Short mmCIF file of C-alpha atoms in Angstrom, two decimals:
data_model
loop_
_atom_site.label_atom_id
_atom_site.label_comp_id
_atom_site.label_asym_id
_atom_site.label_seq_id
_atom_site.Cartn_x
_atom_site.Cartn_y
_atom_site.Cartn_z
CA MET A 1 -9.78 -12.00 16.64
CA LYS A 2 -11.77 -9.97 19.26
CA ASN A 3 -9.86 -9.07 22.39
CA ARG A 4 -6.91 -11.29 21.29
CA GLU A 5 -3.36 -10.24 20.50
CA LYS A 6 -2.74 -10.27 16.78
CA ILE A 7 0.31 -10.05 14.50
CA LEU A 8 -0.48 -8.29 11.20
CA ILE A 9 1.49 -9.78 8.24
CA ILE A 10 1.71 -7.39 5.36
CA ASP A 11 2.27 -9.20 2.11
CA PHE A 12 4.42 -8.16 -0.86
CA GLY A 13 3.77 -11.23 -2.97
CA SER A 14 6.26 -13.63 -1.36
CA GLN A 15 5.80 -17.33 -1.92
CA TYR A 16 6.57 -17.77 1.77
CA THR A 17 3.88 -15.34 3.20
CA GLN A 18 1.51 -18.18 4.32
CA LEU A 19 4.49 -19.89 5.95
CA ILE A 20 5.05 -16.74 8.06
CA THR A 21 1.44 -16.96 9.18
CA ARG A 22 1.87 -20.56 10.13
CA ARG A 23 5.09 -20.05 12.13
CA VAL A 24 3.44 -17.25 14.20
CA ARG A 25 0.34 -19.37 14.92
CA GLU A 26 2.46 -22.30 15.83
CA ALA A 27 3.91 -20.06 18.54
CA HIS A 28 0.36 -19.55 19.84
CA VAL A 29 -0.08 -16.08 18.53
CA TYR A 30 -2.79 -15.25 16.06
CA SER A 31 -1.66 -13.72 12.76
CA GLU A 32 -3.48 -12.62 9.60
CA ILE A 33 -2.37 -11.57 6.25
CA PHE A 34 -3.15 -8.21 4.64
CA PRO A 35 -2.19 -6.82 1.28
CA HIS A 36 0.41 -4.11 1.14
CA SER A 37 -2.43 -1.68 0.17
CA ILE A 38 -3.65 -1.77 3.78
CA THR A 39 -4.34 1.84 4.96
CA LEU A 40 -2.90 3.59 8.04
CA GLU A 41 -6.50 3.86 9.33
CA GLU A 42 -7.02 0.10 9.00
CA VAL A 43 -3.86 -0.77 10.87
CA ILE A 44 -4.86 1.58 13.70
CA LYS A 45 -8.28 -0.03 13.88
CA ILE A 46 -6.75 -3.60 14.05
CA LYS A 47 -4.44 -2.67 16.93
CA PRO A 48 -1.87 -5.31 16.17
CA SER A 49 0.73 -6.35 18.75
CA GLY A 50 3.26 -6.32 15.97
CA ILE A 51 3.71 -6.10 12.18
CA ILE A 52 5.68 -8.44 9.92
CA LEU A 53 6.59 -7.30 6.41
CA SER A 54 6.96 -10.27 4.03
CA GLY A 55 9.40 -10.84 1.22
CA GLY A 56 8.53 -10.22 -2.43
CA PRO A 57 9.82 -10.91 -5.94
CA MET A 58 10.44 -7.27 -7.03
CA SER A 59 12.93 -4.54 -6.28
CA VAL A 60 11.63 -1.72 -4.00
CA TYR A 61 12.67 0.71 -6.75
CA ASP A 62 10.92 -1.04 -9.62
CA ALA A 63 8.06 0.82 -11.27
CA GLY A 64 4.87 -0.55 -9.84
CA SER A 65 6.53 -2.41 -7.02
CA PRO A 66 4.37 -2.97 -3.96
CA GLN A 67 4.90 -0.26 -1.34
CA ILE A 68 3.45 0.59 2.09
CA ASP A 69 2.21 3.78 3.65
CA PRO A 70 5.40 4.87 5.47
CA GLU A 71 3.32 6.21 8.38
CA ILE A 72 2.46 2.65 9.34
CA LEU A 73 6.09 2.14 10.31
CA LYS A 74 5.94 5.19 12.52
CA LEU A 75 2.88 4.12 14.72
CA GLY A 76 5.20 2.67 17.45
CA ILE A 77 4.09 -0.82 16.72
CA PRO A 78 7.01 -3.37 16.68
CA VAL A 79 8.05 -4.27 13.02
CA LEU A 80 10.02 -7.16 11.58
CA GLY A 81 10.91 -6.84 7.90
CA ILE A 82 11.84 -10.07 6.07
CA CYS A 83 13.88 -9.76 2.86
CA TYR A 84 11.86 -7.34 0.68
CA GLY A 85 10.28 -6.14 3.99
CA LEU A 86 13.74 -5.32 5.21
CA GLN A 87 14.39 -3.26 2.12
CA ILE A 88 11.07 -1.40 2.50
CA ILE A 89 12.18 -0.40 6.11
CA CYS A 90 15.51 0.65 4.68
CA LYS A 91 14.06 2.68 1.85
CA ASP A 92 11.37 4.49 4.02
CA PHE A 93 13.84 5.38 6.84
CA GLY A 94 16.44 6.87 4.45
CA GLY A 95 18.77 4.02 3.88
CA VAL A 96 19.97 2.78 0.46
CA VAL A 97 19.04 -0.41 -1.41
CA GLU A 98 21.07 -1.48 -4.42
CA PRO A 99 21.18 -4.41 -6.94
CA ALA A 100 23.65 -7.03 -5.61
CA LYS A 101 26.77 -7.84 -7.47
CA ASP A 102 26.34 -11.53 -6.39
CA ARG A 103 22.77 -12.57 -5.93
CA GLU A 104 22.22 -14.78 -2.93
CA TYR A 105 19.94 -17.84 -3.19
CA GLY A 106 19.87 -20.92 -0.91
CA LYS A 107 21.68 -21.65 2.29
CA THR A 108 24.36 -19.27 3.74
CA VAL A 109 25.81 -18.56 7.16
CA LEU A 110 24.34 -15.72 9.28
CA ARG A 111 27.04 -14.27 11.49
CA ILE A 112 25.56 -12.27 14.40
CA SER A 113 27.75 -9.26 14.88
CA GLU A 114 25.84 -7.40 17.68
CA ASP A 115 23.47 -8.25 20.52
CA SER A 116 19.84 -7.73 19.65
CA LYS A 117 16.44 -8.73 21.13
CA ILE A 118 15.60 -10.74 18.03
CA PHE A 119 18.81 -12.69 18.33
CA GLU A 120 18.62 -13.56 22.06
CA ASN A 121 19.82 -17.18 22.64
CA VAL A 122 20.42 -17.51 18.82
CA ILE A 123 23.61 -19.29 17.80
CA ARG A 124 26.17 -16.71 16.61
CA ASN A 125 26.83 -18.53 13.27
CA SER A 126 23.93 -20.53 11.81
CA ILE A 127 22.63 -21.61 8.48
CA VAL A 128 19.88 -19.36 7.08
CA TRP A 129 17.89 -19.34 3.75
CA MET A 130 18.50 -16.46 1.25
CA SER A 131 16.53 -15.46 -1.78
CA HIS A 132 17.32 -11.97 -2.91
CA GLY A 133 18.91 -9.92 -5.69
CA ASP A 134 19.10 -6.59 -3.97
CA TYR A 135 20.95 -5.69 -0.79
CA LEU A 136 21.45 -2.82 1.66
CA SER A 137 24.37 -0.59 1.07
CA LYS A 138 23.51 2.12 3.64
CA VAL A 139 21.86 1.64 6.94
CA PRO A 140 19.09 4.17 7.90
CA GLU A 141 20.01 6.60 10.70
CA GLY A 142 19.08 5.16 14.06
CA PHE A 143 19.64 1.58 13.02
CA GLN A 144 22.64 -0.63 13.52
CA ILE A 145 23.95 -3.69 11.75
CA VAL A 146 23.41 -6.87 13.90
CA GLY A 147 24.08 -9.59 11.36
CA GLN A 148 26.10 -10.21 8.28
CA SER A 149 26.60 -12.90 5.58
CA ASP A 150 29.32 -13.45 2.88
CA HIS A 151 27.28 -11.65 0.25
CA SER A 152 25.22 -9.38 2.48
CA PRO A 153 27.49 -7.09 4.65
CA ILE A 154 24.17 -5.71 6.00
CA CYS A 155 22.14 -8.96 6.62
CA ALA A 156 20.19 -7.82 9.74
CA ILE A 157 19.53 -4.44 11.14
CA ALA A 158 17.81 -3.24 14.36
CA ASN A 159 16.54 -0.02 15.93
CA GLU A 160 16.16 -1.35 19.51
CA GLU A 161 14.57 1.92 20.73
CA LYS A 162 11.75 1.87 18.06
CA ASN A 163 11.47 -1.90 18.08
CA ILE A 164 11.92 -2.10 14.30
CA PHE A 165 14.04 -4.99 12.91
CA GLY A 166 14.84 -6.39 9.56
CA VAL A 167 16.48 -9.51 8.22
CA GLN A 168 17.68 -10.32 4.69
CA PHE A 169 17.10 -13.96 5.07
CA HIS A 170 13.85 -16.00 5.47
CA PRO A 171 13.52 -17.17 9.14
CA GLU A 172 10.10 -18.69 8.37
CA VAL A 173 11.55 -21.61 6.26
CA VAL A 174 12.82 -24.69 7.78
CA HIS A 175 16.24 -24.31 6.19
CA SER A 176 16.91 -21.38 8.51
CA VAL A 177 18.03 -23.47 11.45
CA GLU A 178 17.38 -20.78 14.08
CA GLY A 179 14.41 -19.20 12.27
CA ARG A 180 11.67 -20.18 14.72
CA LYS A 181 13.68 -18.94 17.57
CA ILE A 182 14.10 -15.57 15.79
CA ILE A 183 10.46 -15.32 15.06
CA ASN A 184 9.60 -16.27 18.68
CA ASN A 185 11.99 -13.59 20.00
CA PHE A 186 10.14 -11.03 17.90
CA LEU A 187 6.83 -12.21 19.22
CA TYR A 188 7.68 -12.71 22.89
CA ARG A 189 10.60 -10.39 23.55
CA VAL A 190 9.78 -7.52 21.32
CA CYS A 191 5.96 -7.56 20.95
CA GLN A 192 5.52 -8.91 24.48
CA CYS A 193 2.89 -11.38 23.32
CA LYS A 194 1.26 -13.77 25.90
CA GLY A 195 0.51 -16.65 23.43
CA ASP A 196 -3.19 -16.92 23.84
CA TRP A 197 -3.95 -18.39 20.35
CA THR A 198 -5.33 -21.82 21.49
CA PRO A 199 -8.15 -24.00 20.23
CA LYS A 200 -9.98 -23.45 23.49
CA ASN A 201 -9.80 -19.62 23.10
CA PHE A 202 -10.76 -19.83 19.52
CA ILE A 203 -13.90 -21.73 20.25
CA GLU A 204 -14.76 -19.37 23.09
CA ASP A 205 -14.33 -16.32 20.75
CA ASN A 206 -16.36 -17.88 17.95
CA ILE A 207 -19.26 -18.99 20.08
CA GLU A 208 -19.58 -15.48 21.25
CA ARG A 209 -19.23 -14.08 17.70
CA VAL A 210 -21.85 -16.46 16.25
CA LYS A 211 -24.32 -15.79 19.04
CA GLU A 212 -23.92 -11.99 18.54
CA LYS A 213 -24.30 -12.24 14.79
CA VAL A 214 -27.21 -14.68 14.64
CA GLY A 215 -29.43 -13.73 17.66
CA ASP A 216 -32.54 -15.83 17.51
CA SER A 217 -32.42 -16.62 13.84
CA LYS A 218 -31.89 -20.01 12.36
CA VAL A 219 -28.74 -21.06 10.64
CA ILE A 220 -28.50 -23.62 7.92
CA CYS A 221 -25.21 -25.54 7.86
CA ALA A 222 -23.88 -27.16 4.77
CA LEU A 223 -22.67 -30.57 5.90
CA SER A 224 -20.52 -32.15 3.19
CA GLY A 225 -19.20 -34.84 5.55
CA GLY A 226 -15.68 -33.53 5.56
CA VAL A 227 -13.67 -32.43 8.51
CA ASP A 228 -14.28 -28.64 8.01
CA SER A 229 -18.02 -28.63 7.76
CA THR A 230 -18.47 -31.24 10.46
CA VAL A 231 -16.38 -29.23 12.97
CA ALA A 232 -18.15 -26.10 11.89
CA ALA A 233 -21.53 -27.63 12.54
CA VAL A 234 -20.53 -28.79 16.04
CA LEU A 235 -19.18 -25.41 16.90
CA VAL A 236 -22.19 -23.50 15.57
CA ARG A 237 -24.54 -25.90 17.45
CA LYS A 238 -22.72 -25.13 20.69
CA ALA A 239 -23.43 -21.37 19.99
CA ILE A 240 -27.12 -21.58 19.07
CA GLY A 241 -28.36 -25.01 19.93
CA GLU A 242 -31.53 -26.20 18.20
CA ASN A 243 -31.53 -23.14 15.91
CA LEU A 244 -29.00 -24.90 13.75
CA ILE A 245 -30.48 -26.80 10.78
CA SER A 246 -27.83 -29.21 9.42
CA ILE A 247 -28.30 -30.22 5.87
CA HIS A 248 -26.42 -32.86 3.82
CA ILE A 249 -26.99 -32.61 0.03
CA ASP A 250 -26.14 -35.74 -1.98
CA THR A 251 -24.89 -34.16 -5.16
CA GLY A 252 -24.33 -37.37 -6.93
CA LEU A 253 -20.64 -36.40 -6.82
CA MET A 254 -19.87 -38.24 -3.55
CA ARG A 255 -17.61 -41.28 -3.00
CA LYS A 256 -19.04 -44.81 -2.81
CA ASN A 257 -21.88 -45.07 -0.21
CA GLU A 258 -20.56 -41.84 1.43
CA SER A 259 -23.79 -40.04 2.03
CA GLU A 260 -25.31 -43.01 3.76
CA LYS A 261 -22.38 -43.59 5.92
CA ILE A 262 -21.74 -40.09 7.13
CA GLY A 263 -25.52 -39.51 7.69
CA LYS A 264 -25.51 -42.27 10.33
CA LEU A 265 -22.39 -40.71 11.96
CA PHE A 266 -23.90 -37.19 12.02
CA ASP A 267 -26.98 -38.38 13.84
CA GLU A 268 -25.58 -41.25 16.04
CA LYS A 269 -22.35 -39.75 17.14
CA LEU A 270 -22.65 -36.03 16.78
CA ASP A 271 -26.36 -35.48 17.59
CA LEU A 272 -26.78 -33.16 14.60
CA HIS A 273 -30.12 -34.53 13.43
CA HIS A 274 -29.44 -33.62 9.80
CA ILE A 275 -31.75 -33.26 6.88
CA HIS A 276 -30.82 -35.39 3.79
CA ILE A 277 -31.55 -34.04 0.36
CA ASP A 278 -30.91 -36.08 -2.73
CA ALA A 279 -30.20 -33.48 -5.46
CA SER A 280 -27.95 -35.73 -7.68
CA GLN A 281 -30.02 -35.45 -10.80
CA ARG A 282 -30.17 -31.66 -10.53
CA PHE A 283 -26.40 -31.41 -10.20
CA LEU A 284 -25.71 -33.80 -13.13
CA LYS A 285 -28.11 -32.03 -15.30
CA ASN A 286 -26.49 -28.60 -14.58
CA LEU A 287 -23.12 -30.05 -15.38
CA LYS A 288 -24.11 -31.72 -18.61
CA GLY A 289 -21.62 -30.79 -21.48
CA VAL A 290 -19.46 -28.70 -19.11
CA VAL A 291 -15.69 -29.26 -19.53
CA ASP A 292 -13.98 -26.24 -18.06
CA PRO A 293 -13.00 -26.80 -14.33
CA GLU A 294 -13.66 -23.18 -13.35
CA GLN A 295 -17.13 -23.42 -14.85
CA LYS A 296 -17.75 -26.75 -13.06
CA ARG A 297 -16.98 -25.16 -9.75
CA LYS A 298 -19.13 -22.07 -10.33
CA ILE A 299 -22.03 -24.21 -11.43
CA ILE A 300 -21.71 -26.49 -8.40
CA GLY A 301 -21.43 -23.42 -6.10
CA ASN A 302 -24.50 -21.77 -7.57
CA THR A 303 -26.53 -25.07 -7.40
CA PHE A 304 -25.56 -25.64 -3.74
CA ILE A 305 -26.88 -22.17 -2.86
CA GLU A 306 -30.03 -22.71 -4.87
CA VAL A 307 -30.77 -25.83 -2.93
CA PHE A 308 -30.00 -24.28 0.41
CA GLU A 309 -31.99 -21.14 -0.22
CA GLU A 310 -35.00 -23.41 -1.23
CA GLU A 311 -34.58 -25.31 1.99
CA ALA A 312 -34.30 -22.11 3.95
CA LYS A 313 -37.69 -20.99 2.68
CA LYS A 314 -39.20 -23.95 4.61
CA HIS A 315 -37.70 -22.36 7.74
CA GLY A 316 -38.93 -18.90 7.58
CA ASP A 317 -36.46 -17.35 10.10
CA ALA A 318 -33.32 -19.03 8.56
CA LYS A 319 -31.16 -16.08 7.49
CA PHE A 320 -27.69 -17.57 7.68
CA LEU A 321 -25.60 -20.28 5.91
CA ALA A 322 -22.68 -21.79 7.80
CA GLN A 323 -19.72 -23.26 5.85
CA GLY A 324 -16.41 -24.78 6.67
CA THR A 325 -14.39 -22.53 4.35
CA LEU A 326 -10.62 -22.54 5.19
CA TYR A 327 -7.93 -19.99 4.75
CA PRO A 328 -6.23 -21.91 1.92
CA ASP A 329 -9.61 -21.88 0.02
CA VAL A 330 -9.69 -18.05 0.31
CA ILE A 331 -6.02 -17.60 -0.61
CA GLU A 332 -6.35 -19.76 -3.74
CA SER A 333 -9.67 -18.43 -4.79
CA MET A 334 -9.03 -14.72 -4.86
CA PRO A 335 -6.04 -12.33 -4.85
CA VAL A 336 -6.27 -11.33 -1.32
CA LYS A 337 -2.44 -10.98 -1.07
CA GLY A 338 -0.13 -8.27 -2.52
CA ALA A 339 0.82 -9.67 -5.87
CA SER A 340 -1.14 -12.94 -5.84
CA VAL A 341 -3.35 -14.33 -8.59
CA THR A 342 -6.33 -16.66 -8.47
CA ILE A 343 -5.20 -20.28 -8.69
CA LYS A 344 -8.56 -21.91 -8.74
CA THR A 345 -12.06 -21.04 -7.49
CA HIS A 346 -13.29 -23.06 -4.56
CA HIS A 347 -17.06 -23.60 -4.92
CA ASN A 348 -17.65 -22.19 -1.36
CA VAL A 349 -15.59 -19.07 -2.04
CA GLY A 350 -15.29 -17.55 -5.54
CA GLY A 351 -17.89 -20.03 -6.80
CA LEU A 352 -20.74 -18.47 -4.85
CA PRO A 353 -23.26 -16.38 -6.69
CA GLU A 354 -22.97 -12.57 -6.23
CA LYS A 355 -26.45 -12.16 -4.87
CA MET A 356 -27.47 -14.47 -1.96
CA ASN A 357 -30.43 -14.34 0.33
CA LEU A 358 -28.45 -16.14 3.03
CA GLN A 359 -25.71 -14.39 4.99
CA LEU A 360 -22.53 -16.46 5.45
CA ILE A 361 -21.12 -17.67 8.72
CA GLU A 362 -17.64 -19.08 8.18
CA PRO A 363 -15.87 -19.59 11.54
CA PHE A 364 -12.78 -21.19 9.94
CA ARG A 365 -12.20 -18.74 7.19
CA GLU A 366 -8.80 -17.76 8.74
CA LEU A 367 -7.79 -21.17 9.74
CA PHE A 368 -5.67 -23.94 8.21
CA LYS A 369 -6.69 -27.57 8.10
CA ASP A 370 -4.60 -28.78 11.01
CA GLU A 371 -5.88 -25.86 13.08
CA VAL A 372 -9.45 -27.05 12.35
CA ARG A 373 -8.50 -30.50 13.44
CA SER A 374 -7.18 -29.08 16.72
CA VAL A 375 -10.47 -27.31 17.28
CA GLY A 376 -12.37 -30.52 16.51
CA ARG A 377 -10.42 -32.49 19.14
CA GLU A 378 -11.14 -29.65 21.65
CA LEU A 379 -14.85 -30.16 20.81
CA ASN A 380 -14.41 -33.90 21.45
CA ILE A 381 -15.31 -34.96 17.88
CA PRO A 382 -14.30 -38.55 17.27
CA GLU A 383 -10.99 -39.21 15.55
CA GLU A 384 -12.71 -40.98 12.72
CA PHE A 385 -14.01 -37.57 11.69
CA ILE A 386 -10.96 -35.55 12.51
CA GLU A 387 -8.53 -37.68 10.64
CA ARG A 388 -10.53 -37.88 7.39
CA HIS A 389 -8.65 -36.85 4.25
CA PRO A 390 -9.80 -33.59 2.71
CA PHE A 391 -12.53 -33.92 0.09
CA PRO A 392 -13.19 -31.03 -2.34
CA GLY A 393 -16.55 -29.36 -2.21
CA PRO A 394 -17.26 -30.03 -5.85
CA GLY A 395 -16.62 -33.72 -5.09
CA LEU A 396 -15.80 -36.11 -7.84
CA ALA A 397 -16.76 -33.51 -10.48
CA VAL A 398 -13.21 -32.28 -10.28
CA ARG A 399 -11.72 -35.76 -10.41
CA VAL A 400 -13.54 -36.65 -13.60
CA ILE A 401 -11.49 -34.63 -16.06
CA GLY A 402 -13.65 -33.24 -18.72
CA GLU A 403 -17.44 -33.72 -18.93
CA VAL A 404 -19.09 -35.35 -15.87
CA THR A 405 -21.53 -38.19 -16.51
CA LYS A 406 -23.04 -40.80 -14.17
CA GLU A 407 -21.29 -43.55 -16.00
CA LYS A 408 -17.85 -41.93 -15.40
CA LEU A 409 -18.69 -41.19 -11.75
CA ASP A 410 -19.66 -44.76 -11.16
CA ILE A 411 -16.34 -46.03 -12.68
CA LEU A 412 -14.39 -43.53 -10.56
CA ARG A 413 -16.25 -44.33 -7.39
CA GLU A 414 -15.39 -48.05 -7.61
CA ALA A 415 -11.75 -47.41 -8.42
CA ASP A 416 -11.41 -44.78 -5.63
CA ASP A 417 -12.96 -47.12 -3.09
CA ILE A 418 -10.44 -49.92 -3.95
CA PHE A 419 -7.53 -47.39 -3.71
CA ILE A 420 -8.56 -45.93 -0.25
CA GLY A 421 -9.44 -49.45 0.94
CA GLU A 422 -5.94 -50.72 0.18
CA ILE A 423 -4.35 -47.71 1.79
CA LYS A 424 -6.30 -48.35 5.01
CA SER A 425 -5.40 -52.09 4.86
CA ALA A 426 -1.76 -51.23 4.63
CA VAL A 427 -2.18 -48.85 7.61
CA LEU A 428 -0.98 -45.86 5.61
CA TYR A 429 -4.09 -43.72 5.79
CA ASN A 430 -2.94 -41.46 8.62
CA GLN A 431 0.49 -40.98 7.02
CA ILE A 432 -1.11 -39.41 3.97
CA TRP A 433 -2.62 -35.94 3.77
CA GLN A 434 -4.94 -36.83 0.85
CA ALA A 435 -5.32 -39.74 -1.53
CA PHE A 436 -7.75 -40.17 -4.44
CA ALA A 437 -8.22 -41.36 -8.04
CA ILE A 438 -8.75 -39.27 -11.12
CA LEU A 439 -10.55 -40.49 -14.14
CA LEU A 440 -8.76 -39.14 -17.31
CA PRO A 441 -10.53 -38.16 -20.53
CA VAL A 442 -8.14 -40.48 -22.33
CA GLN A 443 -8.73 -44.13 -23.49
CA SER A 444 -5.98 -46.51 -24.39
CA VAL A 445 -5.66 -49.98 -25.92
CA GLY A 446 -5.37 -52.97 -23.65
CA VAL A 447 -5.56 -56.72 -23.73
CA MET A 448 -7.80 -58.62 -21.31
CA GLY A 449 -7.84 -62.37 -22.06
CA ASP A 450 -7.80 -62.70 -25.75
CA LEU A 451 -9.80 -59.51 -26.31
CA ARG A 452 -8.69 -56.10 -27.28
CA THR A 453 -10.03 -53.31 -24.95
CA TYR A 454 -10.18 -49.50 -25.41
CA GLU A 455 -10.96 -48.04 -21.94
CA TYR A 456 -10.19 -45.25 -19.56
CA VAL A 457 -6.92 -44.46 -17.91
CA LEU A 458 -6.99 -43.91 -14.08
CA ALA A 459 -4.56 -41.78 -12.23
CA LEU A 460 -3.83 -42.28 -8.53
CA ARG A 461 -2.71 -39.33 -6.41
CA ALA A 462 -1.46 -39.35 -2.70
CA VAL A 463 0.34 -36.53 -1.01
CA THR A 464 1.79 -35.53 2.29
CA SER A 465 1.27 -32.03 3.61
CA VAL A 466 0.69 -29.96 6.80
CA ASP A 467 -1.81 -27.46 5.55
CA GLY A 468 -2.46 -28.10 1.88
CA MET A 469 -0.60 -24.94 0.82
CA THR A 470 2.44 -27.12 -0.19
CA ALA A 471 2.55 -30.87 -0.65
CA ASP A 472 4.82 -33.70 -1.71
CA TRP A 473 3.84 -36.97 -3.41
CA PHE A 474 3.76 -40.08 -1.21
CA ARG A 475 6.31 -42.72 -1.75
CA PHE A 476 4.41 -45.99 -1.99
CA ASP A 477 6.22 -49.29 -2.11
CA HIS A 478 6.17 -50.53 -5.67
CA ASN A 479 4.50 -53.78 -4.66
CA PHE A 480 1.68 -51.75 -3.12
CA LEU A 481 1.14 -49.82 -6.39
CA GLU A 482 1.29 -53.09 -8.42
CA ASN A 483 -1.37 -54.62 -6.23
CA VAL A 484 -3.74 -51.68 -6.44
CA SER A 485 -3.33 -51.39 -10.19
CA ASN A 486 -4.15 -55.06 -10.58
CA LYS A 487 -7.15 -54.92 -8.39
CA ILE A 488 -8.60 -51.88 -10.12
CA ILE A 489 -8.03 -53.25 -13.71
CA ASN A 490 -9.48 -56.57 -12.74
CA LYS A 491 -12.49 -55.35 -10.82
CA VAL A 492 -13.52 -52.11 -12.45
CA ARG A 493 -15.09 -52.32 -15.82
CA GLY A 494 -14.09 -49.37 -17.97
CA ILE A 495 -10.36 -49.04 -16.83
CA ASN A 496 -7.45 -50.84 -18.41
CA ARG A 497 -4.58 -48.66 -17.36
CA VAL A 498 -3.50 -47.13 -14.06
CA VAL A 499 -0.76 -44.39 -13.50
CA TYR A 500 0.59 -42.79 -10.46
CA ASP A 501 1.07 -38.94 -10.05
CA ILE A 502 4.46 -37.93 -8.73
CA SER A 503 3.98 -34.17 -8.87
CA SER A 504 4.54 -31.90 -5.90
CA LYS A 505 2.77 -28.70 -5.02
CA PRO A 506 4.11 -26.34 -6.28
CA PRO A 507 4.22 -26.47 -9.26
CA SER A 508 1.15 -28.67 -9.37
CA THR A 509 -2.00 -28.36 -7.30
CA ILE A 510 -3.12 -31.34 -5.18
CA GLU A 511 -6.38 -31.77 -7.14
CA TRP A 512 -6.11 -31.93 -10.93
CA GLU A 513 -8.93 -29.44 -11.43
#
């Protein structure tokens, strides 16, 4: 962020790296993840207030294990190493890391043995979360041991003079009782952060950034009707006013009556004066016969851009496309982290064509969903927008498993409408992060009246989450599920069986495709 303090998080492939980012931002300090391959020059250019080294699944001595330019640790910037990050510090400053005789996983007790800035006001004996197979057997020169555990005699180290610290446990996870306090100590006592990461400051920064980038050109904004694109449109409009051209494309992959409903809200409550384009036949034609979910996403991404670029030609000076892309979209779509792999391509990230005539404006590319909602509230966007469940860019195309047809979409739309309607009637909507139905490419035998049926199976999915990076399935009352199942089977022709998905993320993703 321009002119704002920033914590640089260097990733070595830990499953908790995004959680470190969240903990720092929750403390009102901006943080951003970079791969371990980041160069010394890049770090100097970023001018971070501090650096956090993440954990990782490998040993620091393994062939091909992720490393860091040791000179980064000598810049005089405060450093906190977590697990693998601690071992990197130890190795690069001349200490010794060895395979542990007893591996340490799960909860253990941290015993603080010496005073340290990162342990100020931290309980001397507290529960922390461990996940490591190596341990420190020799402390680097200039460092002292400030914490121990039963299986890690060197559980935390500190070089108070150089402001370099390391902990073997994971303070970012909720199981580490004093973890947030330790992270906050690093941010405020060590890095001397002021805590200027607020929705108001974010808005001010990005209004300035958009104005500088766009100038007098026009910007086309892709309005899906979801929280992200809606908040993005309002933010960009604040920056450039009437030079924003808001467009909603009806892909034919929307929920029941959605395009019509959100169109009224755009114009009547948000003053966006959007352009409505019905491209449903075009999208369905391009998706005909396609089964692979990655191919679906790429086709939808390409078709979106084709439609937007055609519309842009009608506005000769439109050079930019604004999108509501989020940080989880970026993380899941491409290996931006140390040892990460692509989980799935989001249509607005990896699904975009390599050559585009429009330049992208993505104000939320480094934000999580709840952060976007906070920005939306600061912009006075009505709660009916802010609290909407996430809806995937590819729409129902990734909720019709297998080939997408109008018949299947119509069946799914009706079933999904009943499911969401019942959730709202039961006053459960705001307790759930995301809820939806999935039409499976499976037909089963059923009996309706005296007739045999052979119709589709519908899966229901509802999860709780904070940012979509992890999620747990929602515990509905059995009577609620029974009622929903009966209504769907009785009212939606084409479905004779309903199942409920009780998978968490990980190992499953929230969407099925």
